[in-house]
Coordinates of C-alpha atoms and ligand atoms in Angstrom, one line a residue:
X547 CA 45.6 134.3 102.1
X548 CA 45.2 137.6 103.8
X549 CA 48.1 139.1 102.0
X550 CA 46.7 138.1 98.6
X551 CA 43.4 139.8 99.4
X552 CA 45.2 143.0 100.4
X553 CA 47.4 143.1 97.3
X554 CA 44.6 142.3 94.9
X555 CA 41.1 143.1 96.2
X556 CA 39.5 142.3 92.8
X557 CA 40.5 138.7 92.8
X558 CA 37.6 136.4 92.8
X559 CA 37.2 133.5 95.1
X560 CA 37.7 131.0 92.2
X561 CA 40.7 132.8 90.9
X562 CA 42.1 132.8 94.4
X563 CA 41.5 129.0 94.8
X564 CA 43.2 128.4 91.4
X565 CA 46.2 130.5 92.3
X566 CA 46.4 128.8 95.7
X567 CA 46.1 125.3 94.3
X568 CA 48.7 126.1 91.6
X569 CA 51.1 127.5 94.1
X570 CA 50.6 124.5 96.5
X571 CA 51.2 122.1 93.6
X572 CA 54.3 123.9 92.5
X573 CA 55.7 124.0 96.0
X574 CA 54.9 120.4 96.4
X575 CA 56.6 119.3 93.2
X576 CA 59.6 121.5 94.0
X577 CA 59.8 120.0 97.5
X578 CA 59.4 116.5 96.2
X579 CA 62.1 116.9 93.6
X580 CA 64.3 118.4 96.3
X581 CA 63.8 115.5 98.7
X582 CA 64.3 112.9 96.0
X583 CA 67.3 114.7 94.6
X584 CA 69.1 114.8 97.9
X585 CA 67.8 112.1 100.2
X586 CA 67.3 109.6 97.4
X587 CA 69.8 110.3 94.6
X588 CA 68.9 106.9 92.9
X589 CA 66.4 108.9 90.9
X590 CA 69.4 110.3 89.0
X591 CA 71.3 106.9 89.1
X592 CA 72.3 105.8 85.6
X593 CA 74.0 102.4 85.0
X594 CA 77.5 104.0 84.6
X595 CA 77.1 105.4 88.1
X596 CA 75.8 102.3 89.9
X597 CA 78.2 100.7 92.4
X598 CA 79.7 97.3 91.5
X599 CA 76.9 94.9 90.8
X600 CA 77.0 91.1 91.1
X601 CA 78.0 89.7 87.7
X602 CA 80.2 92.7 86.7
X603 CA 83.6 92.0 85.3
X604 CA 86.6 93.8 86.7
X605 CA 88.6 95.6 84.1
X606 CA 91.7 97.7 84.2
X607 CA 91.4 101.3 85.3
X608 CA 95.0 102.4 84.4
X609 CA 95.2 104.6 81.3
X610 CA 97.4 102.2 79.3
X611 CA 95.0 99.2 79.7
X612 CA 91.7 100.8 80.5
X613 CA 88.7 98.6 79.8
X614 CA 90.7 95.4 79.4
X615 CA 89.4 92.5 81.6
X616 CA 91.9 91.8 84.4
X617 CA 93.3 88.3 84.1
X618 CA 94.1 86.3 87.2
X619 CA 97.5 85.4 85.8
X620 CA 98.6 89.1 85.8
X621 CA 97.9 89.8 89.5
X622 CA 100.4 90.1 92.2
X623 CA 101.0 91.9 95.5
X624 CA 101.3 95.1 93.5
X625 CA 98.0 96.9 93.6
X626 CA 96.0 96.9 90.4
X627 CA 93.3 99.6 89.9
X628 CA 90.0 98.4 88.5
X629 CA 86.6 99.5 87.3
X630 CA 83.5 97.3 87.4
X631 CA 82.1 96.7 83.9
X632 CA 78.4 95.7 83.5
X633 CA 75.9 96.0 80.7
X634 CA 73.8 98.9 79.4
X635 CA 70.1 98.6 78.6
X636 CA 71.0 97.2 75.2
X637 CA 73.3 94.6 76.6
X638 CA 76.5 96.3 75.6
X639 CA 79.5 96.5 77.9
X640 CA 79.5 99.5 80.1
X641 CA 82.3 100.5 82.5
X642 CA 80.8 102.0 85.6
X643 CA 83.2 104.9 85.9
X644 CA 80.5 107.6 85.9
X645 CA 81.0 107.6 89.6
X646 CA 84.7 108.0 90.5
X647 CA 84.0 106.3 93.9
X648 CA 83.6 103.0 92.0
X649 CA 87.4 102.6 91.5
X650 CA 88.7 99.4 93.0
X651 CA 92.0 97.9 94.2
X652 CA 92.9 94.3 93.5
X653 CA 95.7 92.2 95.0
X654 CA 97.0 88.7 94.9
X655 CA 98.9 87.4 97.9
X656 CA 100.6 84.1 98.5
X657 CA 98.4 81.5 100.1
X658 CA 98.0 82.0 103.9
X659 CA 98.9 85.8 103.9
X660 CA 95.3 87.0 103.7
X661 CA 93.9 86.7 107.2
X662 CA 90.8 88.0 109.1
X663 CA 89.3 90.4 109.3
X664 CA 89.5 89.9 105.5
X665 CA 86.4 87.9 104.6
X666 CA 88.2 84.9 103.0
X667 CA 85.0 83.5 101.6
X668 CA 84.7 86.7 99.5
X669 CA 88.1 86.2 98.0
X670 CA 89.3 83.9 95.2
X671 CA 91.1 80.9 96.7
X672 CA 92.1 82.9 99.8
X673 CA 94.6 84.7 97.5
X674 CA 92.9 87.4 95.4
X675 CA 91.0 90.2 97.1
X676 CA 89.3 93.4 96.0
X677 CA 88.5 96.5 98.0
X678 CA 87.1 100.0 97.4
X679 CA 90.0 102.2 96.4
X680 CA 88.4 105.3 97.9
X681 CA 89.6 106.5 101.2
X682 CA 87.1 106.5 104.0
X683 CA 88.5 109.7 105.4
X684 CA 87.8 112.3 102.7
X685 CA 87.3 110.3 99.5
X686 CA 90.7 110.4 97.9
X687 CA 91.8 107.6 95.6
X688 CA 94.1 105.6 97.9
X689 CA 96.3 104.1 95.2
X690 CA 98.9 106.1 93.3
X691 CA 102.0 105.3 91.3
X692 CA 104.2 105.2 94.4
X693 CA 102.5 102.3 96.2
X694 CA 104.8 99.6 97.5
X695 CA 103.9 95.9 97.1
X696 CA 101.2 95.0 99.6
X697 CA 100.6 98.5 100.8
X698 CA 97.8 101.0 100.6
X699 CA 98.8 104.5 101.6
X700 CA 96.5 107.4 100.9
X701 CA 98.4 110.3 99.3
X702 CA 96.1 113.0 100.8
X703 CA 96.6 112.8 104.5
X704 CA 98.8 109.7 104.9
X705 CA 96.0 107.3 105.8
X706 CA 97.3 103.7 105.8
X707 CA 95.4 100.4 105.3
X708 CA 96.5 96.8 105.5
X709 CA 95.1 94.9 102.5
X710 CA 96.1 91.5 104.0
X711 CA 93.9 92.2 107.0
X712 CA 90.6 93.4 105.6
X713 CA 92.1 96.8 104.7
X714 CA 91.9 97.8 108.4
X715 CA 93.3 101.2 109.2
X716 CA 96.9 101.0 110.4
X717 CA 97.7 104.7 110.3
X718 CA 96.4 108.2 109.8
X719 CA 92.9 109.6 110.0
X720 CA 90.6 107.2 108.1
X721 CA 87.7 106.3 110.4
X722 CA 87.1 102.8 109.1
X723 CA 88.4 100.1 106.8
X724 CA 88.0 100.1 103.0
X725 CA 85.0 98.1 102.0
X726 CA 85.8 94.6 100.7
X727 CA 84.1 93.6 97.4
X728 CA 83.3 89.8 97.1
X729 CA 84.7 88.4 93.9
X730 CA 84.8 85.0 92.2
X731 CA 86.6 83.5 89.3
X732 CA 85.1 82.8 85.8
X733 CA 87.8 81.4 83.5
X734 CA 90.7 83.9 83.7
X735 CA 88.4 86.8 84.7
X736 CA 87.4 88.3 88.0
X737 CA 83.6 88.7 88.5
X738 CA 81.8 90.6 91.2
X739 CA 80.0 88.0 93.4
X740 CA 78.0 90.4 95.7
X741 CA 77.7 94.0 96.7
X742 CA 80.3 95.5 98.9
X743 CA 80.3 93.9 102.4
X744 CA 80.2 97.2 104.1
X745 CA 79.3 100.8 103.2
X746 CA 81.9 102.3 100.9
X747 CA 82.7 106.0 100.9
X748 CA 80.7 108.2 101.0
X749 CA 77.7 106.2 102.2
X750 CA 76.5 105.7 105.8
X751 CA 75.3 102.2 106.5
X752 CA 71.6 103.2 106.1
X753 CA 72.3 105.0 102.8
X754 CA 74.3 102.0 101.5
X755 CA 71.4 99.6 102.3
X756 CA 69.0 101.9 100.6
X757 CA 71.3 102.2 97.6
X758 CA 71.6 98.4 97.2
X759 CA 67.8 98.0 97.3
X760 CA 67.4 100.8 94.8
X761 CA 69.9 99.3 92.4
X762 CA 68.3 95.9 92.7
X763 CA 64.9 97.4 92.0
X764 CA 66.2 99.4 89.0
X765 CA 67.8 96.3 87.4
X766 CA 64.9 93.9 88.1
Ligands
LIG870 S1 91.5 111.3 102.3 FE1 92.8 109.6 102.7 S2 93.8 110.1 104.5 FE2 92.5 111.8 104.1

């Protein structure tokens, strides 16, 4: 206030109040946008960037089959990369690949090989399981073309996960397991049954809880 008076002694009290109010409002809006844009990015969240949502269908992510629904009969111990596919506002199919962190890994193991800490209730028949495919260390896609059957080795820093045991870390620097995605069977297709059971990369637990609530509110 003092500075303004020094710089412009002719300014009237009303002009000063108008300027001050305008400045305050501008700063307030900028601050609010800043806060919402960083602390609560859901304000920029479009449907293609939403994480897998209950009811989504899992479709192939590989270039040769991208967008085709994954059939249960084509699954094996070989990792299959997938995207969740939901609906846009008009009800048309929409692959949620606007966020590369949405890529998933799907396996089918012989009965009895999937064991805790895998959440068996979140699998199909204790045989088919889906996880986030994004490494919890630094966000690389874990799967690549060199994956051996039943293995998940991150190509970036040699992180290793065990998909038969809840994708727990069995080597390298990842700090926590890959998040398991509950799935169910509808005909020959795989459908998302619930949100990830734990916070996937890059979310903290609190951020993930907030993201789920925001997605629910946005889709309600
Ligand atoms: S990003 Fe996967 S081990 Fe570093």
